[in-house]
Short mmCIF file of C-alpha atoms and ligand atoms in Angstrom, two decimals:
data_model
loop_
_atom_site.label_atom_id
_atom_site.label_comp_id
_atom_site.label_asym_id
_atom_site.label_seq_id
_atom_site.Cartn_x
_atom_site.Cartn_y
_atom_site.Cartn_z
CA UNK A 175 0.00 0.00 0.00
CA UNK A 176 1.21 3.48 -0.84
CA UNK A 177 1.99 5.98 1.90
CA UNK A 178 -0.77 8.59 2.21
CA UNK A 179 -0.02 12.29 2.62
CA UNK A 180 -2.10 14.93 4.40
CA UNK A 181 -0.87 18.36 3.29
CA UNK A 182 0.41 18.90 -0.25
CA UNK A 183 4.03 19.71 -1.03
CA UNK A 184 4.61 22.80 -3.11
CA UNK A 185 6.21 21.41 -6.28
CA UNK A 186 8.24 23.87 -8.40
CA UNK A 187 9.18 22.36 -11.76
CA UNK A 188 12.16 23.77 -13.68
CA UNK A 189 14.28 23.66 -16.82
CA UNK A 190 16.46 21.61 -19.16
CA UNK A 191 18.18 18.40 -17.95
CA UNK A 192 16.92 18.74 -14.40
CA UNK A 193 13.34 18.99 -15.71
CA UNK A 194 13.87 15.65 -17.50
CA UNK A 195 15.30 14.09 -14.32
CA UNK A 196 12.46 15.58 -12.25
CA UNK A 197 9.78 13.66 -14.11
CA UNK A 198 11.73 10.40 -13.99
CA UNK A 199 12.55 10.71 -10.28
CA UNK A 200 8.84 11.05 -9.54
CA UNK A 201 7.83 8.16 -11.82
CA UNK A 202 10.57 5.72 -10.86
CA UNK A 203 11.36 6.50 -7.21
CA UNK A 204 8.46 8.28 -5.55
CA UNK A 205 5.05 7.62 -7.08
CA UNK A 206 5.30 3.81 -6.77
CA UNK A 207 5.62 4.23 -2.97
CA UNK A 208 3.87 7.47 -2.04
CA UNK A 209 0.37 8.64 -2.90
CA UNK A 210 1.96 11.94 -3.82
CA UNK A 211 0.02 15.12 -3.11
CA UNK A 212 1.53 18.28 -4.56
CA UNK A 213 0.43 21.74 -5.56
CA UNK A 214 2.24 22.07 -8.89
CA UNK A 215 3.85 25.27 -10.17
CA UNK A 216 5.66 25.25 -13.49
CA UNK A 217 8.72 27.48 -13.03
CA UNK A 218 10.14 26.43 -16.40
CA UNK A 219 11.31 29.53 -18.29
CA UNK A 220 8.57 29.19 -20.94
CA UNK A 221 5.84 29.39 -18.31
CA UNK A 222 7.56 32.13 -16.31
CA UNK A 223 7.59 34.20 -19.49
CA UNK A 224 3.98 33.33 -20.28
CA UNK A 225 2.78 34.36 -16.79
CA UNK A 226 5.02 37.48 -16.57
CA UNK A 227 6.85 35.62 -13.77
CA UNK A 228 3.71 35.65 -11.60
CA UNK A 229 4.04 31.86 -11.25
CA UNK A 230 7.28 32.31 -9.29
CA UNK A 231 5.64 34.65 -6.79
CA UNK A 232 2.59 32.38 -6.51
CA UNK A 233 4.83 29.39 -5.76
CA UNK A 234 6.65 31.34 -3.03
CA UNK A 235 3.34 32.44 -1.49
CA UNK A 236 2.14 28.82 -1.58
CA UNK A 237 5.32 27.88 0.33
CA UNK A 238 4.41 30.46 2.96
CA UNK A 239 0.97 28.85 3.18
CA UNK A 240 1.92 25.14 3.24
CA UNK A 241 5.40 25.42 4.76
CA UNK A 242 7.34 22.94 2.57
CA UNK A 243 8.42 23.16 -1.09
CA UNK A 244 10.65 21.17 -3.44
CA UNK A 245 12.24 23.01 -6.37
CA UNK A 246 13.86 21.87 -9.61
CA UNK A 247 16.79 23.91 -10.97
CA UNK A 248 15.72 26.79 -13.19
CA UNK A 249 17.38 29.00 -15.79
CA UNK A 250 18.25 32.52 -14.67
CA UNK A 251 17.95 34.29 -18.00
CA UNK A 252 20.77 36.36 -19.50
CA UNK A 253 20.80 38.06 -22.92
CA UNK A 254 21.65 34.82 -24.71
CA UNK A 255 18.72 33.01 -23.03
CA UNK A 256 16.46 35.94 -23.87
CA UNK A 257 17.11 35.29 -27.58
CA UNK A 258 17.00 31.51 -27.23
CA UNK A 259 13.56 31.58 -25.53
CA UNK A 260 12.26 34.79 -27.24
CA UNK A 261 11.52 36.26 -23.79
CA UNK A 262 9.43 39.38 -23.19
CA UNK A 263 11.86 40.51 -20.50
CA UNK A 264 15.02 39.51 -18.63
CA UNK A 265 13.17 37.91 -15.72
CA UNK A 266 14.91 37.94 -12.34
CA UNK A 267 16.45 34.85 -10.79
CA UNK A 268 13.59 32.69 -9.41
CA UNK A 269 15.73 31.79 -6.41
CA UNK A 270 16.22 35.47 -5.66
CA UNK A 271 12.47 36.15 -5.93
CA UNK A 272 11.59 33.22 -3.68
CA UNK A 273 14.26 34.23 -1.16
CA UNK A 274 12.98 37.81 -1.02
CA UNK A 275 9.42 36.60 -0.36
CA UNK A 276 10.39 34.00 2.26
CA UNK A 277 13.25 36.11 3.73
CA UNK A 278 15.26 32.94 4.11
CA UNK A 279 18.79 31.66 4.54
CA UNK A 280 20.30 29.07 2.21
CA UNK A 281 22.01 26.04 3.78
CA UNK A 282 24.17 23.81 1.61
CA UNK A 283 25.23 20.34 2.66
CA UNK A 284 27.23 17.64 0.84
CA UNK A 285 25.91 14.09 0.49
CA UNK A 286 28.66 11.70 1.60
CA UNK A 287 29.38 8.18 0.34
CA UNK A 288 32.08 5.65 1.20
CA UNK A 289 34.55 5.58 -1.67
CA UNK A 290 34.10 9.20 -2.64
CA UNK A 291 36.85 10.85 -0.69
CA UNK A 292 36.93 14.50 0.24
CA UNK A 293 39.93 16.54 -0.88
CA UNK A 294 40.30 17.34 2.82
CA UNK A 295 40.82 13.80 4.15
CA UNK A 296 39.85 14.73 7.71
CA UNK A 297 36.30 15.72 6.70
CA UNK A 298 34.31 12.60 7.55
CA UNK A 299 30.95 14.29 8.14
CA UNK A 300 29.14 17.04 6.26
CA UNK A 301 29.90 20.70 6.80
CA UNK A 302 26.66 22.62 6.37
CA UNK A 303 27.37 26.10 5.11
CA UNK A 304 24.97 28.99 5.74
CA UNK A 305 25.41 32.21 3.81
CA UNK A 306 23.80 35.48 4.91
CA UNK A 307 22.51 36.46 1.48
CA UNK A 308 21.81 40.13 2.25
CA UNK A 309 23.78 43.37 2.14
CA UNK A 310 27.51 44.11 2.67
CA UNK A 311 29.46 44.47 -0.60
CA UNK A 312 26.61 42.86 -2.59
CA UNK A 313 24.47 45.99 -2.27
CA UNK A 314 27.27 48.51 -1.76
CA UNK A 315 27.90 51.73 -3.71
CA UNK A 316 31.46 52.32 -4.86
CA UNK A 317 33.14 55.09 -6.81
CA UNK A 318 36.47 56.13 -8.22
CA UNK A 319 37.89 59.10 -6.37
CA UNK A 320 40.14 61.74 -7.94
CA UNK A 321 43.39 63.05 -6.43
CA UNK A 322 42.75 66.01 -4.17
CA UNK A 323 39.19 64.86 -3.25
CA UNK A 324 37.87 63.88 0.15
CA UNK A 325 35.34 61.13 0.96
CA UNK A 326 32.98 61.33 3.96
CA UNK A 327 30.41 59.09 5.60
CA UNK A 328 27.41 61.38 6.14
CA UNK A 329 24.34 60.58 8.26
CA UNK A 330 21.07 62.50 8.01
CA UNK A 331 17.97 62.29 10.17
CA UNK A 332 14.51 61.67 8.67
CA UNK A 333 14.15 65.39 7.91
CA UNK A 334 17.44 65.49 6.02
CA UNK A 335 19.43 67.33 8.68
CA UNK A 336 23.07 66.23 8.94
CA UNK A 337 23.73 64.39 12.21
CA UNK A 338 27.32 63.39 11.65
CA UNK A 339 29.98 63.67 8.97
CA UNK A 340 33.04 61.44 9.30
CA UNK A 341 36.08 61.63 7.05
CA UNK A 342 36.71 58.26 5.36
CA UNK A 343 39.89 59.37 3.58
CA UNK A 344 41.61 62.48 2.26
CA UNK A 345 42.83 61.55 -1.22
CA UNK A 346 45.21 64.57 -1.20
CA UNK A 347 48.21 62.97 -2.86
CA UNK A 348 46.65 60.16 -4.92
CA UNK A 349 43.23 59.24 -6.34
CA UNK A 350 41.70 55.85 -5.54
CA UNK A 351 38.45 54.09 -4.75
CA UNK A 352 35.87 54.20 -1.95
CA UNK A 353 32.86 52.10 -1.04
CA UNK A 354 29.81 52.44 1.20
CA UNK A 355 27.97 49.36 2.42
CA UNK A 356 25.33 48.47 4.97
CA UNK A 357 23.40 45.77 6.74
CA UNK A 358 20.26 45.84 8.89
CA UNK A 359 19.58 44.55 12.41
CA UNK A 360 16.41 42.81 11.18
CA UNK A 361 18.23 40.92 8.46
CA UNK A 362 21.09 39.87 10.75
CA UNK A 363 18.61 38.67 13.40
CA UNK A 364 16.61 36.69 10.79
CA UNK A 365 19.84 35.07 9.65
CA UNK A 366 20.78 34.14 13.21
CA UNK A 367 17.32 32.63 13.87
CA UNK A 368 17.45 30.60 10.65
CA UNK A 369 20.91 29.26 11.54
CA UNK A 370 20.08 28.22 15.11
CA UNK A 371 16.74 26.75 14.06
CA UNK A 372 18.23 24.71 11.23
CA UNK A 373 21.14 23.57 13.44
CA UNK A 374 18.59 22.23 15.92
CA UNK A 375 16.78 20.41 13.10
CA UNK A 376 20.03 18.69 12.10
CA UNK A 377 21.51 18.49 15.63
CA UNK A 378 24.71 20.25 14.56
CA UNK A 379 26.89 22.67 16.54
CA UNK A 380 27.32 26.17 15.10
CA UNK A 381 30.38 28.30 14.31
CA UNK A 382 29.89 31.95 13.39
CA UNK A 383 32.80 34.25 12.64
CA UNK A 384 33.48 37.83 11.60
CA UNK A 385 36.42 40.22 11.89
CA UNK A 386 35.16 42.33 14.76
CA UNK A 387 38.67 43.13 16.01
CA UNK A 388 39.11 45.28 12.89
CA UNK A 389 35.52 46.15 11.98
CA UNK A 390 34.48 47.06 15.51
CA UNK A 391 31.07 48.64 14.86
CA UNK A 392 30.02 46.78 11.71
CA UNK A 393 31.12 43.22 12.49
CA UNK A 394 30.70 43.96 16.19
CA UNK A 395 26.98 44.36 15.54
CA UNK A 396 26.79 40.91 13.89
CA UNK A 397 28.52 39.35 16.90
CA UNK A 398 26.21 41.11 19.35
CA UNK A 399 22.98 40.21 17.53
CA UNK A 400 24.01 36.57 17.21
CA UNK A 401 24.75 36.46 20.95
CA UNK A 402 21.34 37.97 21.76
CA UNK A 403 19.42 35.63 19.44
CA UNK A 404 21.34 32.62 20.78
CA UNK A 405 19.88 33.19 24.26
CA UNK A 406 16.54 31.91 22.90
CA UNK A 407 18.17 28.67 21.73
CA UNK A 408 20.79 28.09 24.41
CA UNK A 409 18.68 25.75 26.52
CA UNK A 410 17.67 23.59 23.55
CA UNK A 411 21.30 23.48 22.39
CA UNK A 412 22.50 22.31 25.81
CA UNK A 413 19.75 19.70 26.06
CA UNK A 414 20.89 18.28 22.73
CA UNK A 415 24.59 18.37 23.58
CA UNK A 416 25.22 21.06 20.94
CA UNK A 417 27.34 24.21 21.20
CA UNK A 418 27.63 27.65 19.63
CA UNK A 419 31.06 29.21 19.09
CA UNK A 420 31.72 32.76 18.00
CA UNK A 421 35.27 33.38 16.81
CA UNK A 422 37.34 35.40 14.34
CA UNK A 423 37.05 34.40 10.67
CA UNK A 424 40.73 33.37 10.34
CA UNK A 425 40.43 31.19 13.43
CA UNK A 426 37.18 29.71 12.06
CA UNK A 427 38.88 28.70 8.79
CA UNK A 428 41.66 26.96 10.73
CA UNK A 429 39.17 25.16 13.01
CA UNK A 430 36.97 24.02 10.12
CA UNK A 431 39.90 22.63 8.12
CA UNK A 432 41.16 20.73 11.20
CA UNK A 433 37.67 19.46 12.09
CA UNK A 434 36.03 16.16 11.09
CA UNK A 435 33.05 18.13 9.74
CA UNK A 436 29.70 17.65 11.41
CA UNK A 437 29.05 21.33 12.03
CA UNK A 438 27.08 24.27 10.71
CA UNK A 439 29.25 27.16 9.58
CA UNK A 440 27.38 30.47 9.48
CA UNK A 441 29.07 33.00 7.20
CA UNK A 442 28.64 36.66 6.37
CA UNK A 443 27.67 37.29 2.78
CA UNK A 444 31.13 37.52 1.18
CA UNK A 445 32.66 34.79 3.35
CA UNK A 446 29.74 32.53 2.43
CA UNK A 447 30.14 33.21 -1.28
CA UNK A 448 33.81 32.20 -1.20
CA UNK A 449 33.64 29.40 1.38
CA UNK A 450 30.58 27.66 -0.09
CA UNK A 451 32.48 27.07 -3.35
CA UNK A 452 35.54 25.94 -1.42
CA UNK A 453 33.53 23.48 0.70
CA UNK A 454 31.54 22.19 -2.31
CA UNK A 455 34.71 21.57 -4.34
CA UNK A 456 36.44 19.87 -1.42
CA UNK A 457 33.59 17.36 -1.10
CA UNK A 458 33.70 16.38 -4.79
CA UNK A 459 30.86 16.86 -7.26
CA UNK A 460 28.19 19.55 -7.60
CA UNK A 461 25.80 16.68 -8.23
CA UNK A 462 26.22 15.66 -4.57
CA UNK A 463 25.44 19.03 -2.97
CA UNK A 464 21.98 19.65 -1.55
CA UNK A 465 20.52 22.96 -0.60
CA UNK A 466 17.62 24.21 1.50
CA UNK A 467 16.17 27.67 2.04
CA UNK A 468 14.87 28.12 5.60
CA UNK A 469 12.86 31.17 6.58
CA UNK A 470 13.08 32.62 10.11
CA UNK A 471 9.46 31.53 10.72
CA UNK A 472 10.23 27.93 9.73
CA UNK A 473 9.23 27.50 6.05
CA UNK A 474 11.42 25.14 4.00
CA UNK A 475 12.28 25.03 0.30
CA UNK A 476 14.51 22.11 -0.79
CA UNK A 477 16.57 21.95 -3.99
CA UNK A 478 19.85 20.77 -5.53
CA UNK A 479 22.72 23.25 -5.38
CA UNK A 480 23.60 22.78 -9.07
CA UNK A 481 21.96 24.33 -12.13
CA UNK A 482 20.02 22.88 -15.05
CA UNK A 483 23.10 21.07 -16.51
CA UNK A 484 22.64 22.67 -19.95
CA UNK A 485 25.44 20.79 -21.74
CA UNK A 486 23.84 17.43 -20.89
CA UNK A 487 20.41 18.70 -21.98
CA UNK A 488 21.67 19.51 -25.48
CA UNK A 489 23.09 16.00 -25.72
CA UNK A 490 19.71 14.65 -24.62
CA UNK A 491 17.92 16.75 -27.28
CA UNK A 492 20.19 15.25 -29.94
CA UNK A 493 19.03 11.80 -28.81
CA UNK A 494 22.35 10.93 -27.15
CA UNK A 495 22.47 9.09 -23.83
CA UNK A 496 23.26 11.26 -20.80
CA UNK A 497 24.82 10.39 -17.46
CA UNK A 498 23.60 13.21 -15.24
CA UNK A 499 23.77 12.89 -11.47
CA UNK A 500 20.29 13.04 -9.94
CA UNK A 501 21.31 12.50 -6.29
CA UNK A 502 21.05 16.14 -5.15
CA UNK A 503 17.61 16.43 -6.78
CA UNK A 504 16.46 13.16 -5.19
CA UNK A 505 17.66 14.52 -1.82
CA UNK A 506 15.61 17.67 -2.44
CA UNK A 507 12.54 15.41 -2.70
CA UNK A 508 13.48 13.31 0.34
CA UNK A 509 14.22 16.42 2.40
CA UNK A 510 10.81 17.85 1.54
CA UNK A 511 8.93 14.56 2.08
CA UNK A 512 10.64 13.97 5.44
CA UNK A 513 9.86 17.52 6.59
CA UNK A 514 6.22 17.12 5.50
CA UNK A 515 6.07 13.80 7.37
CA UNK A 516 7.56 15.40 10.47
CA UNK A 517 5.11 18.34 10.46
CA UNK A 518 2.04 16.22 9.64
CA UNK A 519 2.98 13.34 11.95
CA UNK A 520 3.42 10.66 9.25
CA UNK A 521 6.41 8.57 10.39
CA UNK A 522 6.10 6.26 7.35
CA UNK A 523 6.81 9.23 5.06
CA UNK A 524 9.93 10.14 7.07
CA UNK A 525 11.23 6.58 7.02
CA UNK A 526 10.55 6.22 3.29
CA UNK A 527 12.59 9.39 2.68
CA UNK A 528 15.52 8.05 4.75
CA UNK A 529 15.27 4.68 2.94
CA UNK A 530 15.43 6.37 -0.47
CA UNK A 531 18.45 8.45 0.61
CA UNK A 532 20.14 5.32 1.87
CA UNK A 533 19.36 3.53 -1.42
CA UNK A 534 21.13 6.32 -3.38
CA UNK A 535 24.19 6.20 -1.15
CA UNK A 536 24.37 2.37 -1.15
CA UNK A 537 23.96 2.18 -4.94
CA UNK A 538 27.00 4.44 -5.35
CA UNK A 539 28.97 2.62 -2.65
CA UNK A 540 28.37 -0.65 -4.54
CA UNK A 541 30.02 0.95 -7.58
CA UNK A 542 27.00 2.02 -9.68
CA UNK A 543 27.09 5.75 -10.43
CA UNK A 544 26.88 8.53 -13.01
CA UNK A 545 29.92 9.70 -14.97
CA UNK A 546 30.77 12.72 -12.80
CA UNK A 547 31.56 10.44 -9.82
CA UNK A 548 33.71 7.85 -11.63
CA UNK A 549 37.03 9.79 -11.35
CA UNK A 550 36.35 10.50 -7.66
CA UNK A 551 35.55 6.92 -6.66
CA UNK A 552 37.99 4.49 -5.13
CA UNK A 553 37.03 1.47 -3.09
CA UNK A 554 39.01 -1.72 -2.79
CA UNK A 555 37.68 -4.54 -4.92
CA UNK A 556 35.08 -2.42 -6.70
CA UNK A 557 35.40 -1.23 -10.30
CA UNK A 558 32.93 1.61 -10.73
CA UNK A 559 30.34 1.22 -13.46
CA UNK A 560 29.09 4.29 -15.33
CA UNK A 561 25.31 4.36 -15.67
CA UNK A 562 23.04 6.55 -17.76
CA UNK A 563 20.78 9.11 -16.07
CA UNK A 564 17.83 6.70 -16.17
CA UNK A 565 20.04 3.68 -15.50
CA UNK A 566 21.08 5.16 -12.17
CA UNK A 567 17.45 5.80 -11.15
CA UNK A 568 16.59 2.19 -12.02
CA UNK A 569 19.55 0.93 -9.98
CA UNK A 570 18.33 2.94 -6.97
CA UNK A 571 14.82 1.56 -7.49
CA UNK A 572 16.25 -1.97 -7.54
CA UNK A 573 18.00 -1.26 -4.23
CA UNK A 574 14.72 0.02 -2.75
CA UNK A 575 12.94 -3.17 -3.85
CA UNK A 576 15.66 -5.32 -2.28
CA UNK A 577 16.14 -3.33 0.93
P1 NAP B 270 25.30 23.74 -13.79
O1 NAP B 270 24.00 23.49 -14.43
O2 NAP B 270 25.40 23.46 -12.35
O3 NAP B 270 26.39 22.90 -14.59
C1 NAP B 270 27.76 23.19 -14.63
C2 NAP B 270 28.55 21.92 -14.94
O4 NAP B 270 28.75 21.19 -13.74
C3 NAP B 270 27.86 20.97 -15.89
O5 NAP B 270 28.06 21.31 -17.23
C4 NAP B 270 28.45 19.65 -15.47
O6 NAP B 270 29.79 19.50 -15.95
C5 NAP B 270 28.56 19.81 -13.97
N1 NAP B 270 27.32 19.38 -13.27
C6 NAP B 270 26.46 20.16 -12.57
N2 NAP B 270 25.47 19.43 -12.08
C7 NAP B 270 25.69 18.16 -12.47
C8 NAP B 270 24.99 16.94 -12.28
N3 NAP B 270 23.84 16.90 -11.57
N4 NAP B 270 25.48 15.82 -12.86
C9 NAP B 270 26.60 15.86 -13.58
N5 NAP B 270 27.31 16.97 -13.78
C10 NAP B 270 26.87 18.12 -13.24
O7 NAP B 270 25.72 25.29 -13.97
P2 NAP B 270 25.75 26.25 -15.23
O8 NAP B 270 26.09 25.48 -16.45
O9 NAP B 270 26.56 27.38 -14.82
O10 NAP B 270 24.25 26.77 -15.39
C11 NAP B 270 23.26 26.19 -16.25
C12 NAP B 270 21.93 26.87 -16.00
O11 NAP B 270 21.52 26.61 -14.66
C13 NAP B 270 21.99 28.39 -16.14
O12 NAP B 270 20.91 28.82 -16.96
C14 NAP B 270 21.83 28.93 -14.72
O13 NAP B 270 21.08 30.12 -14.70
C15 NAP B 270 21.08 27.82 -14.04
N6 NAP B 270 21.38 27.69 -12.58
C16 NAP B 270 20.30 27.47 -11.78
C17 NAP B 270 20.49 27.26 -10.42
C18 NAP B 270 19.28 27.01 -9.57
O14 NAP B 270 18.16 26.94 -10.06
N7 NAP B 270 19.45 26.86 -8.28
C19 NAP B 270 21.78 27.27 -9.88
C20 NAP B 270 22.87 27.47 -10.73
C21 NAP B 270 22.65 27.66 -12.10
P3 NAP B 270 30.15 18.79 -17.36
O15 NAP B 270 29.49 19.61 -18.42
O16 NAP B 270 31.65 18.88 -17.36
O17 NAP B 270 29.63 17.39 -17.32
MG1 MG B 271 30.60 31.86 -5.07
#
């Protein structure tokens, strides 16, 4: 008998190769076991253009309503895509739109398998990386400054009266560059809540770091807000044997590299941009990196960290066989199903999700995988076998049937 659901999942379909995988994942790995209930939104570029991108907003609002969504990778159009799809407009990134509506933080976590070794051999457990995706240099103003000019930081009150004018630099002898950036208490507090909440979900300790010895006011404020927000979580952390450490960013890098993993690393915007690529690369393939957007009020949107794998899609269109890794997209589905099961009190849904995750990992560990993993795999006595996109899904299904 299939597992029944109560509340629908918000299903956000997407583009190119991942759209092809999406349909097959549902048909081969989910629908035979779960009486799947979803509210479907087609975020494929064709439909976003047709609906003037309203469908993206509607899907985000549905996530606010139901609490759990699963999203396929989507194209963020550029000029070339605009021509290719004859778009009315250069629509904004769907992920950006959804993030603005949910006000969430993105957490990325690698999926680990025996035989796929990290480039940092000590990392035995996942490092979950959280990036504060608001403000700092990403919404800064910067200008070139001529020799002989001065740059000030000027504050005005609501009526426009100058409160304070501070000299940034006197460019008397040489021109140069200057930049003004900001962040807001609300956004920092939301970020802190999302991090502590998600850490509790995964039972992981938290490291947060800035450079407050140098940036005393700016980074000092981040440190202070995190400390205040943590007070609300401290008891739950202690009860679960978890800890929160605030330190300097250089010390954090050293601690993370020396660690065995198994922690949540909260990063300011720029640090998160740089470190998420470093962590993802160190763990191997983009096809093994999952991602979840968590809002401060506890709404969840699960997806793969990679894009629509365009190069493979064009092969597929030419009728050639592809070997595209579907694991991160499968984990987006299992993450969403398990969260739905947890909220609605359906333990069978949670255990199915864990069983499907385990089937993916075991299939790879037994040597059956997509092409991207072959050069990374080494396990004594096992010669890895390269499967097609669909071949891998069938191998996982076979494992599910056996297990
Ligand atoms: P990508 O789709 O992640 O692919 C980059 C390359 O990484 C691929 O060509 C492939 O390498 C490898 N790769 C990524 N995922 C893989 C998988 N599951 N299995 C096997 N190999 C995988 O990034 P992109 O080419 O920069 O972007 C393509 C489109 O995706 C763009 O239109 C972009 O806007 C969109 N995008 C969407 C999201 C999202 O929705 N969250 C995120 C990023 C990008 P080889 O070609 O060497 O095999
Ligand atoms: Mg980056």
